[in-house]
Short mmCIF file of C-alpha atoms in Angstrom, two decimals:
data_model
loop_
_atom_site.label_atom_id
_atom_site.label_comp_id
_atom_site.label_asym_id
_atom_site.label_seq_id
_atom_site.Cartn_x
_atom_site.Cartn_y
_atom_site.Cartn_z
CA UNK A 1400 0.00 0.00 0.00
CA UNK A 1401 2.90 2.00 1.28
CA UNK A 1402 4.69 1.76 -2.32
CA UNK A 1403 1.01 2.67 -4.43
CA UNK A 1404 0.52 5.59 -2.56
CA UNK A 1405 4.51 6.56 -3.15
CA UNK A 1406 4.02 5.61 -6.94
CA UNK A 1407 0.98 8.07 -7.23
CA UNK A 1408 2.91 10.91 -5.11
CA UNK A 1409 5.71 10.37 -8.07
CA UNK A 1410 3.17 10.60 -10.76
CA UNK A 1411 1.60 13.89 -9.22
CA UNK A 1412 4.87 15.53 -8.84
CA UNK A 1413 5.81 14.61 -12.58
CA UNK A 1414 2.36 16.07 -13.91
CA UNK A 1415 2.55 19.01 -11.56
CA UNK A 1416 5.72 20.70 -10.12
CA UNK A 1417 8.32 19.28 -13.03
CA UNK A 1418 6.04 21.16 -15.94
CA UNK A 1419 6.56 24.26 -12.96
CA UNK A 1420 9.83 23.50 -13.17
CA UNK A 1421 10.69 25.00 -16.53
CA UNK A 1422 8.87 28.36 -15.55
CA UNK A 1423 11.00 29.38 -12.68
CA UNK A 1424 13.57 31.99 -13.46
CA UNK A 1425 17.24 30.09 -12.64
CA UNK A 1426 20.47 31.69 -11.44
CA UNK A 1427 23.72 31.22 -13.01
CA UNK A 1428 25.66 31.46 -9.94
CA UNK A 1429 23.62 28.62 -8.02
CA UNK A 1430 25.27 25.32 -8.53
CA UNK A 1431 23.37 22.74 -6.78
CA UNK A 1432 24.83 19.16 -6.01
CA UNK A 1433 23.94 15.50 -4.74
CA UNK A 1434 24.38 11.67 -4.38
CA UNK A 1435 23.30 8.11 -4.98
CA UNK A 1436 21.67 7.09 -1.96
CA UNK A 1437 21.36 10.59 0.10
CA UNK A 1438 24.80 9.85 0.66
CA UNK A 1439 27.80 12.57 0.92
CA UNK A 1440 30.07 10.67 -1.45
CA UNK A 1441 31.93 10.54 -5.22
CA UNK A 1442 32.54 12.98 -7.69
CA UNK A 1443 29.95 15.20 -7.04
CA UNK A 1444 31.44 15.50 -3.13
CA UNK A 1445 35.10 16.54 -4.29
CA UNK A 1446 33.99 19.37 -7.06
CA UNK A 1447 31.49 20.60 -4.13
CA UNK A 1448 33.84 20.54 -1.65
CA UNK A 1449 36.63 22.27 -4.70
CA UNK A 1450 34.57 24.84 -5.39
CA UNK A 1451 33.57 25.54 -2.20
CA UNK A 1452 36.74 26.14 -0.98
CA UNK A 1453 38.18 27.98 -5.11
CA UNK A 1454 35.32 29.32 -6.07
CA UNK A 1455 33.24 31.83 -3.51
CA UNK A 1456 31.47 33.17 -7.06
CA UNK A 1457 29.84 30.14 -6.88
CA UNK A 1458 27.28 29.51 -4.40
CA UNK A 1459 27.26 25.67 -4.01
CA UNK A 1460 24.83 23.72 -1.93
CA UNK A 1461 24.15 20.12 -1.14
CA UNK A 1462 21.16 18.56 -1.76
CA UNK A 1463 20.37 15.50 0.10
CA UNK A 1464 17.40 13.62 1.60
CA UNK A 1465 19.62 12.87 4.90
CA UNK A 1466 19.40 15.24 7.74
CA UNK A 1467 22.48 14.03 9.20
CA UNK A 1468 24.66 14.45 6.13
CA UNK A 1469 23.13 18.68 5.93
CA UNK A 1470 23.91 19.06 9.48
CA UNK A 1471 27.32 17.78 9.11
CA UNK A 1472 28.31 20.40 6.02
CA UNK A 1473 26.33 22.99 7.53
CA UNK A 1474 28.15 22.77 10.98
CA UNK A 1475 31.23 22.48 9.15
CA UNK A 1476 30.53 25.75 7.05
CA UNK A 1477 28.73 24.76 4.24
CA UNK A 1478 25.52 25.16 2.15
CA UNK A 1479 23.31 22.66 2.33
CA UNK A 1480 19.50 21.38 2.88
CA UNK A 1481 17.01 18.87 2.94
CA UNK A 1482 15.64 17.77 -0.31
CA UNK A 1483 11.89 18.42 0.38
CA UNK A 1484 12.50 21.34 2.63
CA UNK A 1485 10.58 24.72 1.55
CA UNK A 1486 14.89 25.94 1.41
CA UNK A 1487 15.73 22.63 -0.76
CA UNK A 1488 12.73 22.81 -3.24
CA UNK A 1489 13.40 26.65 -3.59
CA UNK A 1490 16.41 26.47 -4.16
CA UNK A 1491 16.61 23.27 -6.83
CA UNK A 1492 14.05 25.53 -8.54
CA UNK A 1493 16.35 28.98 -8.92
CA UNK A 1494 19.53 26.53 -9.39
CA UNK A 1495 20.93 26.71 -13.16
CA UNK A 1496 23.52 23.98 -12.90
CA UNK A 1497 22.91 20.28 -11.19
CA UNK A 1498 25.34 18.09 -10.72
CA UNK A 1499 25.26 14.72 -9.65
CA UNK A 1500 26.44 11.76 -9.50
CA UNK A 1501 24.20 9.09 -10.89
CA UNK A 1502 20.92 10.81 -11.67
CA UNK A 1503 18.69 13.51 -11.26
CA UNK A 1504 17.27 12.02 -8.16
CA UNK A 1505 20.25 12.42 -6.27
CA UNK A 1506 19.11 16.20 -6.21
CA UNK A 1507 15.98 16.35 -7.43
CA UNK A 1508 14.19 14.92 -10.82
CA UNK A 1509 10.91 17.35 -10.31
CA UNK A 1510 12.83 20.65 -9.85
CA UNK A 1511 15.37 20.01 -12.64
CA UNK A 1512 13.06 21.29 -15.60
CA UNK A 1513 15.68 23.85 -17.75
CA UNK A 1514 18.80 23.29 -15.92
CA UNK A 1515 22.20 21.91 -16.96
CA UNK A 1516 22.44 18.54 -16.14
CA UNK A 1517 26.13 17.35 -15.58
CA UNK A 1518 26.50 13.84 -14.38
CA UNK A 1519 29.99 13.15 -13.12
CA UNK A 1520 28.45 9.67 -12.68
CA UNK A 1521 30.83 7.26 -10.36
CA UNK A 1522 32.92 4.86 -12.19
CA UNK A 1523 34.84 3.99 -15.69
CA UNK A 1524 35.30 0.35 -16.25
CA UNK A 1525 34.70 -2.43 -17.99
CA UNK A 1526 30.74 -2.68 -17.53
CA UNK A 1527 28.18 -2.26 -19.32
CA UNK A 1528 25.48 0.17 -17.87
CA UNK A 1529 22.37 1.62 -18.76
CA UNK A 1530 21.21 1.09 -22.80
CA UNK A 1531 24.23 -1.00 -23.39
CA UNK A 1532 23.32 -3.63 -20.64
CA UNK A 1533 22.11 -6.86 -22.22
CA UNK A 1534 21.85 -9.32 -19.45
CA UNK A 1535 20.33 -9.12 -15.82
CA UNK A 1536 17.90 -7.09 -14.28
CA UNK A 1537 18.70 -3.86 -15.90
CA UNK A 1538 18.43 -5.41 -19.26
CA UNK A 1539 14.64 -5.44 -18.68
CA UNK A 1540 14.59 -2.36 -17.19
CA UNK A 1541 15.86 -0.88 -20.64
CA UNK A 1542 14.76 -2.70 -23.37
CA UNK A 1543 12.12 -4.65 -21.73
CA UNK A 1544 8.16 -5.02 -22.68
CA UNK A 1545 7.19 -2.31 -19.88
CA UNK A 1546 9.92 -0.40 -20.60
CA UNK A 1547 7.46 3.16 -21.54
CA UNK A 1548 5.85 2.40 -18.36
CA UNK A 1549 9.17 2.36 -16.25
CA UNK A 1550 10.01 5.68 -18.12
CA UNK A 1551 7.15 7.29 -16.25
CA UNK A 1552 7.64 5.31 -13.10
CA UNK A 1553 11.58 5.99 -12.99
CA UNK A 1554 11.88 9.24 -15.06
CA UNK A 1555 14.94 10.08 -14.07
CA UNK A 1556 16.51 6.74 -15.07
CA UNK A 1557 15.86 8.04 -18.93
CA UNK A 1558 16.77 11.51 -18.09
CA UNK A 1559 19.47 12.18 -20.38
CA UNK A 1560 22.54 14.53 -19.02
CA UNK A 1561 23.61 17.73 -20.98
CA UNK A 1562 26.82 16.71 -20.11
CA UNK A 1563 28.67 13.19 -18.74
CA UNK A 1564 31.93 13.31 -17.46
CA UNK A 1565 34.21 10.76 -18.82
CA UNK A 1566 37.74 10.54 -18.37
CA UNK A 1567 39.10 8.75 -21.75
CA UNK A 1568 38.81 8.78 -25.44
CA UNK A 1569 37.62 5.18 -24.46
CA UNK A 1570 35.44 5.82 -22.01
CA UNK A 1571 33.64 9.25 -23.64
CA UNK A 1572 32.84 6.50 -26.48
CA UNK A 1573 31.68 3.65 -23.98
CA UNK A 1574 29.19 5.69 -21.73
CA UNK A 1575 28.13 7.83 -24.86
CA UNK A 1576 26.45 4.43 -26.19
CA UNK A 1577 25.32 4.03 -22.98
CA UNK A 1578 23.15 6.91 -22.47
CA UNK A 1579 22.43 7.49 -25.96
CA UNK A 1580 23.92 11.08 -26.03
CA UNK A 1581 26.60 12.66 -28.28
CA UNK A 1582 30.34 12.09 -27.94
CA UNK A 1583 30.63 15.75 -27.50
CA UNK A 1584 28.75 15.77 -24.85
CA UNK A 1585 31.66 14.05 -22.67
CA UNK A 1586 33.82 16.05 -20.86
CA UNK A 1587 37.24 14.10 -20.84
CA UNK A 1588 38.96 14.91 -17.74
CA UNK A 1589 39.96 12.64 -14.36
CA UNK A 1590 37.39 11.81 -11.82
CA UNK A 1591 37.35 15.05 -9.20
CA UNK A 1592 37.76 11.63 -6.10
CA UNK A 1593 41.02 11.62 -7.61
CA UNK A 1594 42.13 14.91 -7.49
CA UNK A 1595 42.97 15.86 -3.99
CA UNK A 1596 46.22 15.45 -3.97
CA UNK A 1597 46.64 18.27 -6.13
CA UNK A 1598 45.25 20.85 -4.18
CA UNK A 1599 46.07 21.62 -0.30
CA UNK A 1600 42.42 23.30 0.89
CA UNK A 1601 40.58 20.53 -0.27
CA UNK A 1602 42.59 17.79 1.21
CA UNK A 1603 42.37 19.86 4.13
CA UNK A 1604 38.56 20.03 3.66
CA UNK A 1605 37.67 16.39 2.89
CA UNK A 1606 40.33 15.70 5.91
CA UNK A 1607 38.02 17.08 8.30
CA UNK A 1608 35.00 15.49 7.28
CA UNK A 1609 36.35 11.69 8.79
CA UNK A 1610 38.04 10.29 11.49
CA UNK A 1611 40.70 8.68 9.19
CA UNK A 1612 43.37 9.02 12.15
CA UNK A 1613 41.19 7.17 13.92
CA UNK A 1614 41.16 4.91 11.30
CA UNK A 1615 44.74 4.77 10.91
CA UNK A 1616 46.20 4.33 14.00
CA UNK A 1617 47.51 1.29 14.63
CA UNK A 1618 48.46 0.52 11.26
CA UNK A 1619 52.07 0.99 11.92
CA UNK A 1620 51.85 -2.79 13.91
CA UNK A 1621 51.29 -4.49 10.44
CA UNK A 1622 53.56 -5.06 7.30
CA UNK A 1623 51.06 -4.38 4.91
CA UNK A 1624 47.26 -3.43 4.59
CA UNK A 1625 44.78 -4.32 2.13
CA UNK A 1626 41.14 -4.01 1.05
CA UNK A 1627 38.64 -5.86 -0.42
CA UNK A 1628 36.54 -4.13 -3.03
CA UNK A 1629 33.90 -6.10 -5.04
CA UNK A 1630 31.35 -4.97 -7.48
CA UNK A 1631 27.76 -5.51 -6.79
CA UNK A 1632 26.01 -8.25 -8.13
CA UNK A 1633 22.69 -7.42 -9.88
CA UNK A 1634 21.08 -10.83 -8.67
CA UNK A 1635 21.39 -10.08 -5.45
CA UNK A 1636 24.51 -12.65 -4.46
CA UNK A 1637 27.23 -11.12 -2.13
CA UNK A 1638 30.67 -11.43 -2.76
CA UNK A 1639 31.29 -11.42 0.70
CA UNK A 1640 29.81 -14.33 1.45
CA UNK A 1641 30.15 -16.09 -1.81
CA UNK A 1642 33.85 -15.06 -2.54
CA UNK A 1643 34.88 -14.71 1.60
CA UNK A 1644 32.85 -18.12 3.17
CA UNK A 1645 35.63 -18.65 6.06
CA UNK A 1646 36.95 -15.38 7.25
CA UNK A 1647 38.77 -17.61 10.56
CA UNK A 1648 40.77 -19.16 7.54
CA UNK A 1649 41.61 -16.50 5.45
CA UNK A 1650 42.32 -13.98 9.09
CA UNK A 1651 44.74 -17.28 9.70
CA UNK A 1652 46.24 -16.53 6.17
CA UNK A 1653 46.87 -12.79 7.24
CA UNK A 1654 48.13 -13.62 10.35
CA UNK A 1655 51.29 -15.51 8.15
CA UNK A 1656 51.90 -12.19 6.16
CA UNK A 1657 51.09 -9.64 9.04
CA UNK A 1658 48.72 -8.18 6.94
CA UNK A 1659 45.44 -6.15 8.00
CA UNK A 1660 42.78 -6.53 5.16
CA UNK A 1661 39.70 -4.48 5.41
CA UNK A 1662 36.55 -5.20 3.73
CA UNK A 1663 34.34 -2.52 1.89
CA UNK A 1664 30.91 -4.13 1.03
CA UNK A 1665 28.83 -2.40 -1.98
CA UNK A 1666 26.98 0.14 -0.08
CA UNK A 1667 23.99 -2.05 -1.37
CA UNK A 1668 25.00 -4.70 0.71
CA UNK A 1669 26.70 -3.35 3.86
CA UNK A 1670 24.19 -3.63 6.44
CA UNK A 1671 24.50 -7.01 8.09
CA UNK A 1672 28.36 -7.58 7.44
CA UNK A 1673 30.11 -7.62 10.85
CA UNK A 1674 33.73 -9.48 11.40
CA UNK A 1675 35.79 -9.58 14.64
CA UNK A 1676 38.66 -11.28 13.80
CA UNK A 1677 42.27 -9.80 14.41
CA UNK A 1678 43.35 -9.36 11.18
CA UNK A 1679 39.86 -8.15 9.62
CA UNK A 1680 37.88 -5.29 9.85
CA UNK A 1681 34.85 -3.98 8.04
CA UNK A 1682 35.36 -0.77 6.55
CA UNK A 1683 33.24 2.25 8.48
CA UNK A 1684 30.07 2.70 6.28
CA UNK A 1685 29.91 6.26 7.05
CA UNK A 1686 33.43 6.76 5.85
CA UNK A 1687 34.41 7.86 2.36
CA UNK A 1688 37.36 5.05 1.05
CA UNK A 1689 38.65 7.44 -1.61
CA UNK A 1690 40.87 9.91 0.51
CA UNK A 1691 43.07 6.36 2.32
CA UNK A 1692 42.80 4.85 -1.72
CA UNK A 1693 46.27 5.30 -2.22
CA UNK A 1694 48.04 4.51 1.18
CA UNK A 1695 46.82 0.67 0.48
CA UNK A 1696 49.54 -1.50 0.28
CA UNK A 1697 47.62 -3.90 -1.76
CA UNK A 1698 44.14 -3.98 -3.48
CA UNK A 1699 41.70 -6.65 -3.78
CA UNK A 1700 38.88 -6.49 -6.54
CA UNK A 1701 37.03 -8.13 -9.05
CA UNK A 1702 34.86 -6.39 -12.27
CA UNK A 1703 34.93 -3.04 -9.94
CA UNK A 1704 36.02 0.35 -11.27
CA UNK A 1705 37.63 0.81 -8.03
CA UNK A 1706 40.51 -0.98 -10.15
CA UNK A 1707 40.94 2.14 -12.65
CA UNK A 1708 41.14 4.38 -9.87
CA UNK A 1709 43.91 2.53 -8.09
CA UNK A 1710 45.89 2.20 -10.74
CA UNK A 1711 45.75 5.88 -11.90
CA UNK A 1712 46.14 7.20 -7.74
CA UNK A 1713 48.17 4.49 -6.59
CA UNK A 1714 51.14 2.37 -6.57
CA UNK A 1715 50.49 -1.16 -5.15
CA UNK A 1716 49.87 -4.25 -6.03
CA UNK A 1717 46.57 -5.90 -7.25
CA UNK A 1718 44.85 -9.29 -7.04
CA UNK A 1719 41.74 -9.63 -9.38
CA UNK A 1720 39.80 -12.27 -7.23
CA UNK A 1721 37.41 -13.17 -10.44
CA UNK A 1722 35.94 -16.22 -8.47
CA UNK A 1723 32.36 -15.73 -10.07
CA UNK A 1724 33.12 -14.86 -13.52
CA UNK A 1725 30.71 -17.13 -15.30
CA UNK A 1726 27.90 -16.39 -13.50
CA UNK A 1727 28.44 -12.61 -13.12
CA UNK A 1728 28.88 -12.10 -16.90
CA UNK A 1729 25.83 -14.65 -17.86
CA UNK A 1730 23.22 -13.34 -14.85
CA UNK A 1731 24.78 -9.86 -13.08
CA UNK A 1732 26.50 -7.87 -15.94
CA UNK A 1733 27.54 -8.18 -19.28
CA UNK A 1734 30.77 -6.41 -20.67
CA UNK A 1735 31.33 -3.95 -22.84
CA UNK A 1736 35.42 -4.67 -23.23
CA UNK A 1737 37.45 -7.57 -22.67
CA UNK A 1738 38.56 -8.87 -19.32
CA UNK A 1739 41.31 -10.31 -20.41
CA UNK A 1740 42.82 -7.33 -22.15
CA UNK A 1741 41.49 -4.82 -20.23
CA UNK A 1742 42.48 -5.35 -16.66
CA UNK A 1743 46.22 -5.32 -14.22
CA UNK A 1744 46.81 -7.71 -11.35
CA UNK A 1745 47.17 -11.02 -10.28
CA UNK A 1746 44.50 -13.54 -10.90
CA UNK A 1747 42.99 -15.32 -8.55
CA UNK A 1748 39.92 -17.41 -9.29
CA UNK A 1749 39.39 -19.28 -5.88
CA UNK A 1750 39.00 -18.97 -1.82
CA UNK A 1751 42.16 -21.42 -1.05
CA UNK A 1752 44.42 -19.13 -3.61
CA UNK A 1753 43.41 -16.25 -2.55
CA UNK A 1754 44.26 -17.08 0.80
CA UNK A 1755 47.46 -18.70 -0.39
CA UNK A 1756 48.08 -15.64 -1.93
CA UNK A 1757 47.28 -13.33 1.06
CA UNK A 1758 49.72 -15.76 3.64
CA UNK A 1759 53.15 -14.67 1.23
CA UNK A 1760 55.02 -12.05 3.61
CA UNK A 1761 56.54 -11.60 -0.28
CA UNK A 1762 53.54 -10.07 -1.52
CA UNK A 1763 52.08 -10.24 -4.56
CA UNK A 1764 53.66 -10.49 -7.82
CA UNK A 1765 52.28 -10.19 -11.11
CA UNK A 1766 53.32 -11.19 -14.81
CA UNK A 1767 52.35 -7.91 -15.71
CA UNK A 1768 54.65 -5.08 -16.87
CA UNK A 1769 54.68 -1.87 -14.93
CA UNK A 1770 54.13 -0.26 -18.44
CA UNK A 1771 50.78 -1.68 -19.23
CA UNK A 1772 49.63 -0.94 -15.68
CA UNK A 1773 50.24 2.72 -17.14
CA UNK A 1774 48.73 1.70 -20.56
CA UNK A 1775 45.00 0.43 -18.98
CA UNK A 1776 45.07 3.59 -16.62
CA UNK A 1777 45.55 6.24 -19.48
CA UNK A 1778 43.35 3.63 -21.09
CA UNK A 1779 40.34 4.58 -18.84
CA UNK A 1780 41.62 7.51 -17.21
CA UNK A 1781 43.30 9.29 -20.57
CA UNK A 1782 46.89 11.73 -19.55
CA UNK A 1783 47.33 13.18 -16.39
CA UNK A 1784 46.33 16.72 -16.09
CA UNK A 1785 47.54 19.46 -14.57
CA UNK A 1786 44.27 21.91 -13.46
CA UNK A 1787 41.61 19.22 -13.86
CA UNK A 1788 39.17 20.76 -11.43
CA UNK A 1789 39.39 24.00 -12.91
CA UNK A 1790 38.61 22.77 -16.46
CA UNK A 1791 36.05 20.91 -15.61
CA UNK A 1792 34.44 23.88 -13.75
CA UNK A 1793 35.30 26.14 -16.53
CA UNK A 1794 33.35 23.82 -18.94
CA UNK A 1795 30.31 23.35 -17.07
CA UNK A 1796 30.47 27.23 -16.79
CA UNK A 1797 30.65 27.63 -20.74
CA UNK A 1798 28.35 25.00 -21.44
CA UNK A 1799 25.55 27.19 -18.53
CA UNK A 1800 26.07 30.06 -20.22
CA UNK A 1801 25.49 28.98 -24.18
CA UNK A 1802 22.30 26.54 -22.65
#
């Protein structure tokens, strides 16, 4: 009953306030910004935070359907509000730019009538997504026999971005088939998660927004720490518990190495994963991974973009623990590229090597060269780039003002 009455709420708001939408006069200068989830994460976090701190002729603000995520900016100095709020509706009606980073619900589908859409989206990689899925739910969700009817039902799903960030020659081809837009349409410059190295007030700024001291502090008793970062799997399997079934035995493993893994479930799947073994620890759900990515010794992964990122931040060593393939790629997710080509690490395809693996005080060592881990990051990622925020800001701007 709960979801009917939510359906025809949706369906009144799409009939009534996003036709208002396109009426009320927008302001250049309001940039307005969100998350998957009501969460405080991913590209659309780091250029908020950048031009929060760069660019005071911009007047940023946060758009989330989390109270606790506003009150954290706000007590820490920054615009934001509730997405239903008289303040949030107003002001994702006056904004001229949205950016986000999945769709337009992360801020607001209803109030977005007339204004720039820029998805920074939250991931390059080897997937396909969106019109280019062909297996798995999504694949019904897309080209499926209700498919008009989910257009209504999921608007925002088929909402298509004025303009897509994506990093790589590659990649501006890949997601451009995806969303059925124009190649020009991609903006190809690195991920803004990636960028904070580069400038000193917004490490500063996403610094204070974690306890990653906290985090950190006995890491100095261990040789080497790791984390585990699988995909999600569209049927609804966890690699956790399908790829990890005896964390005693593989903690044993660790033990051999000195090694402290953590584990970072999909967010879809991180309620209900608890572990409190020595040598494992679940990553904080609250906390961001992205500004600890590149102090990892080691990184564990599968079909996950987190690879690409690691590869263009980071230095260490990678294990590719592909235990599922065959079912992912028949039931979860098709490809769009091939694995084999298309990936860096060592290959693990089973529990007892990868805890085989993980026991090596060694570490890990890989056939690959050190040059093609360069070639797949520029691959994805395209040339490093010396003012990446502010060209990405600059291009949003010029794209506002010729809209």
């Amino acid at each position: 009953m709960k979801q009917k009455l939510l359906r025809l709420l949706q369906f009144w708001l799409l009939i009534t306030l996003y036709p208002l939408s396109w009426l009320v006069p927008r302001r250049s200068d309001l940039w307005v910004f969100g998350c998957y989830n009501n969460k405080f994460l991913d590209n659309s976090k780091y250029l908020f935070l950048w031009i929060s701190e760069y660019r005071k002729d911009i007047d940023a603000v946060w758009i989330t359907g989390d109270r606790a995520v506003a009150g954290l900016l706000l007590n820490n100095g920054y615009r934001a509000c509730t997405r239903w709020s008289a303040q949030g509706l107003w002001l994702s009606l006056r904004a001229r730019v949205y950016i986000f980073s999945s769709y337009l619900s992360d801020i607001n589908y209803f109030t977005s009538g007339g204004a720039l859409r820029v998805n920074l989206w939250h991931g390059v990689g080897l997937k396909s997504i969106e019109y280019k899925v062909s297996a798995g739910k999504l694949a019904k969700l897309y080209h499926g026999r209700v498919s008009p009817l989910w257009r209504l039902l999921l608007p925002e799903r088929f909402a298509k971005p004025d303009l897509f960030l994506a990093p790589s020659v590659m990649m501006a081809k890949h997601f451009a088939e995806c969303f059925r837009i124009s190649p020009a349409a991609c903006i190809q410059l690195p991920y803004p998660r990636l960028n904070t190295p580069r400038y000193p007030q917004l490490a500063v700024a996403v610094a204070a927004l974690g306890d990653y001291a906290g985090l950190r502090e006995d890491w100095g008793s261990f040789d080497r720490v790791a984390i585990y970062v699988p995909t999600w799997r569209d049927d609804g399997s966890s690699a956790i518990s399908s790829g990890l079934p005896d964390l005693a035995v593989l903690s044993a493993a660790l033990r051999q190495s000195n090694t402290l893994l953590y584990i970072k479930p999909h967010p879809v799947e991180a309620s209900g994963v608890s572990c409190e073994l020595a040598n494992i620890r679940i990553w904080p759900r609250a906390l961001d991974m992205y500004p600890l990515l590149a102090d990892f010794d080691l990184l564990i992964t599968d079909y996950s973009s987190v690879l690409y990122d690691y590869l263009y931040a980071a230095a260490g060593p990678v294990v590719l623990y592909n235990f599922d393939y065959n079912r992912y790629i028949s039931q979860c997710r098709d490809l769009a590229f091939n694995y084999t080509e298309n990936v860096w690490g060592l290959w693990v395809s089973n529990f007892a090597a990868l805890c085989d693996v993980l026991a090596r005080p060694a570490g890990v060592a890989t056939a690959d060269s050190l040059a093609q881990r360069q070639v797949i990051a520029e691959r994805f990622f395209g040339a490093p780039v010396a003012d990446p925020m502010e060209r990405l800001v600059a291009t949003i701007a010029a794209a506002e003002a010729s809209k």
